[in-house]
Coordinates of C-alpha atoms in Angstrom, one line a residue:
P157 CA -12.4 42.2 29.3
N158 CA -13.2 40.5 26.1
S159 CA -16.3 38.3 26.3
Q160 CA -16.2 36.9 22.8
G161 CA -16.3 33.2 22.1
T162 CA -12.7 33.1 20.9
K163 CA -9.7 33.6 23.1
E164 CA -7.4 36.5 22.5
A165 CA -4.3 37.3 24.4
D166 CA -4.4 40.5 26.4
N167 CA -2.2 42.7 24.4
S168 CA -4.1 45.9 24.9
K169 CA -0.9 47.8 25.6
T170 CA 0.6 47.0 22.2
G171 CA -2.7 46.8 20.2
E172 CA -1.5 43.5 18.8
K173 CA -4.1 40.8 18.1
V174 CA -3.2 37.2 18.6
L175 CA -5.1 34.6 16.6
P176 CA -6.9 31.8 18.5
P177 CA -4.8 28.6 18.7
S178 CA -7.0 26.9 16.1
Q179 CA -5.9 29.4 13.5
T180 CA -2.2 29.3 14.2
S181 CA 0.2 26.7 13.1
P182 CA 2.5 25.3 15.7
P183 CA 6.1 25.0 14.5
S184 CA 6.7 21.6 13.0
P185 CA 10.1 20.0 12.6
K186 CA 9.2 18.4 9.3
P187 CA 6.5 19.0 6.7
I188 CA 3.6 16.6 6.2
S189 CA 4.8 13.8 4.1
P190 CA 2.7 12.8 1.0
N191 CA 0.3 9.9 1.3
P192 CA 1.4 6.7 -0.4
T193 CA -2.1 6.5 -2.0
N194 CA -1.5 9.5 -4.3
S195 CA -4.2 11.6 -2.7
P196 CA -4.8 14.6 -5.0
Q197 CA -5.5 17.1 -2.1
V198 CA -3.5 17.7 1.1
N199 CA -5.6 18.9 3.9
P200 CA -3.6 19.6 7.1
S201 CA -6.8 19.7 9.1
P202 CA -7.4 16.6 11.2
N203 CA -11.0 16.6 10.1
P204 CA -11.3 17.0 6.3
A205 CA -13.9 19.6 5.3
P206 CA -16.8 18.2 3.3
S207 CA -16.1 20.7 0.5
Q208 CA -17.6 18.6 -2.3
S209 CA -20.4 16.1 -2.2
S210 CA -19.9 14.5 -5.5
G211 CA -20.5 11.0 -4.2
K212 CA -16.8 10.0 -4.5
S213 CA -16.3 9.0 -0.9
T214 CA -14.5 5.9 -1.9
E215 CA -11.4 8.0 -2.8
E216 CA -11.5 9.6 0.6
S217 CA -11.9 6.2 2.3
A218 CA -9.0 4.8 0.3
A219 CA -6.8 7.5 1.5
N220 CA -7.6 6.8 5.1
P221 CA -4.7 4.7 6.4
Q222 CA -6.8 3.4 9.4
K223 CA -9.0 1.5 6.9
G224 CA -6.1 0.2 4.8
I225 CA -4.6 -3.2 4.4
F226 CA -0.8 -3.1 4.3
V227 CA 1.2 -5.5 2.1
T228 CA 4.9 -6.1 2.6
P229 CA 7.0 -8.2 0.2
V230 CA 9.2 -10.4 2.4
G231 CA 11.4 -12.2 -0.1
L232 CA 11.8 -12.8 -3.8
N233 CA 13.8 -15.9 -4.7
L234 CA 14.3 -18.1 -7.8
T235 CA 12.0 -21.2 -7.7
D236 CA 15.0 -23.4 -8.5
G237 CA 18.3 -21.8 -7.6
S238 CA 20.3 -24.7 -9.1
R239 CA 19.4 -24.1 -12.8
D240 CA 19.0 -21.1 -15.1
I241 CA 20.9 -18.7 -12.9
P242 CA 20.2 -15.2 -14.3
S243 CA 23.0 -12.7 -14.7
Q244 CA 20.6 -10.2 -13.1
P245 CA 17.6 -11.4 -11.1
A246 CA 14.3 -9.5 -11.1
K247 CA 13.8 -6.8 -8.4
P248 CA 10.5 -5.2 -7.2
K249 CA 10.1 -1.6 -8.3
S250 CA 10.0 0.8 -5.4
D251 CA 6.7 2.4 -6.4
N252 CA 4.6 -0.8 -6.1
K253 CA 1.4 -0.4 -4.2
T254 CA 1.7 -1.6 -0.6
E255 CA -1.5 -0.2 0.9
F256 CA -4.9 -1.3 -0.3
A257 CA -8.3 0.0 0.7
I258 CA -10.6 -2.6 2.2
D259 CA -12.9 -2.1 -0.8
D260 CA -10.1 -3.3 -3.1
L261 CA -10.1 -6.7 -1.4
N262 CA -13.9 -7.2 -0.8
G263 CA -15.2 -10.7 -0.9
L264 CA -12.0 -12.4 0.3
G265 CA -13.2 -13.1 3.8
I266 CA -10.3 -11.2 5.4
K267 CA -11.0 -10.4 9.0
S268 CA -9.7 -7.4 10.9
G269 CA -6.7 -7.8 13.3
Q270 CA -4.8 -10.5 11.5
V271 CA -1.6 -11.0 9.6
I272 CA -1.7 -13.3 6.6
Q273 CA 1.6 -14.5 5.2
L274 CA 1.6 -16.1 1.7
K275 CA 4.2 -17.8 -0.4
V276 CA 3.3 -17.5 -4.1
T277 CA 4.9 -18.5 -7.3
I278 CA 5.0 -15.7 -9.8
L279 CA 6.1 -15.4 -13.4
I280 CA 7.9 -12.1 -14.2
D281 CA 8.0 -11.5 -17.9
E282 CA 10.6 -9.7 -19.9
T283 CA 8.8 -6.4 -19.4
G284 CA 8.7 -6.7 -15.6
K285 CA 5.0 -7.6 -15.4
A286 CA 4.2 -10.3 -12.9
R287 CA 1.4 -12.9 -12.9
L288 CA 0.4 -16.0 -11.1
P289 CA 1.1 -19.1 -13.2
S290 CA -1.8 -21.1 -14.6
Q291 CA -2.8 -24.5 -13.1
E292 CA -0.9 -26.2 -15.9
E293 CA 2.2 -24.2 -15.2
D294 CA 2.2 -24.8 -11.5
A295 CA -0.3 -27.0 -9.6
N296 CA 0.1 -25.1 -6.4
P297 CA 1.2 -21.5 -6.9
T298 CA -0.1 -20.2 -3.6
Q299 CA 0.7 -21.4 -0.1
I300 CA -0.7 -20.1 3.2
L301 CA 2.2 -19.7 5.7
S302 CA 0.1 -18.1 8.4
G303 CA -3.3 -16.5 8.8
N304 CA -7.0 -17.5 8.6
I305 CA -7.9 -17.5 4.9
S306 CA -9.1 -20.2 2.5
I307 CA -6.7 -21.3 -0.3
E308 CA -9.1 -20.0 -2.9
N309 CA -9.3 -16.6 -1.3
A310 CA -5.5 -16.6 -0.8
K311 CA -5.1 -17.1 -4.5
Q312 CA -7.4 -14.2 -5.3
L313 CA -5.7 -12.0 -2.7
A314 CA -2.3 -12.8 -4.2
N315 CA -3.5 -12.2 -7.7
R316 CA -5.1 -8.8 -6.8
I317 CA -1.8 -7.7 -5.2
I318 CA 0.5 -9.0 -7.9
E319 CA -1.5 -7.8 -10.9
G320 CA -0.5 -4.2 -10.1
W321 CA 3.1 -4.7 -9.2
R322 CA 6.0 -4.2 -11.6
F323 CA 9.5 -5.5 -11.4
Q324 CA 12.9 -4.9 -13.1
P325 CA 13.0 -7.9 -15.3
T326 CA 15.3 -10.8 -15.1
Y327 CA 18.3 -10.8 -17.5
M328 CA 20.2 -13.7 -18.9
E329 CA 23.4 -12.1 -20.3
N330 CA 22.0 -8.9 -21.8
T331 CA 18.5 -10.2 -22.7
P332 CA 15.4 -9.8 -20.5
V333 CA 13.6 -13.1 -20.0
T334 CA 10.6 -14.5 -18.3
Q335 CA 11.5 -16.2 -15.0
A336 CA 9.6 -17.9 -12.2
Y337 CA 10.1 -16.7 -8.6
N338 CA 8.8 -17.5 -5.2
L339 CA 7.5 -14.4 -3.5
E340 CA 6.6 -14.2 0.2
I341 CA 4.1 -11.4 1.1
R342 CA 2.8 -10.3 4.4
V343 CA -0.7 -8.8 4.5
S344 CA -1.5 -6.8 7.7
V345 CA -5.2 -6.1 8.4
P346 CA -5.7 -3.5 11.2

C-alpha cells in the first residue's frame, strides 16, 4: 500500500499512475470567460499564487468581483422629446465600464449592501464623450431616485462613472451634434 501524502489510484496491474485530483482538470462545458476588468493574467486556480510582490495589489483587488461596485445604465432619453428630435439619437457603447473597484469610488460615503439609483442630465458631444452639465447649463443635473447618498456625493459618483463612458453621438441629418440626455443609472454595492 502507498503511504504517501498524495492519493493515487491503485493501478498496480497496469502500472498507470493517476494524478491527484488537485492536479487534474475536471471536464468543463465552457471555458473560463474573460473578466470585464481587463485582467492581464488568467489564473484558473481559485487562490491566486503570490508570484510577484511588486506592491501592485490594487490591480488584483480591482479584478476581484466580490469587492466591485456594479453600474447598470437603465435608460437614456432626450431631456425634451418635443424639440430638436435627432435623426439618430446617441447610444452607449458596449464596452463602457460597468464594474468599479471600491477604491475608484472612495470618499463618496457609499455603504455596502445598497442599491443607488440616479437620474442625471448628461451632455454627449459630437465625438460621443459625455459630461455632466455645469451649474449654469442645468441647475439640477443629478437626482437621487433611491439609495442613501448625499446629493453632493451623488453628483461626484455620477461624474466618476460618466467621465469614462463613450457613446455613439447624436446625429441631426448627417451631422454629429452635442445633445442633452437624461440617463438613469443603477449602482449596486455588494
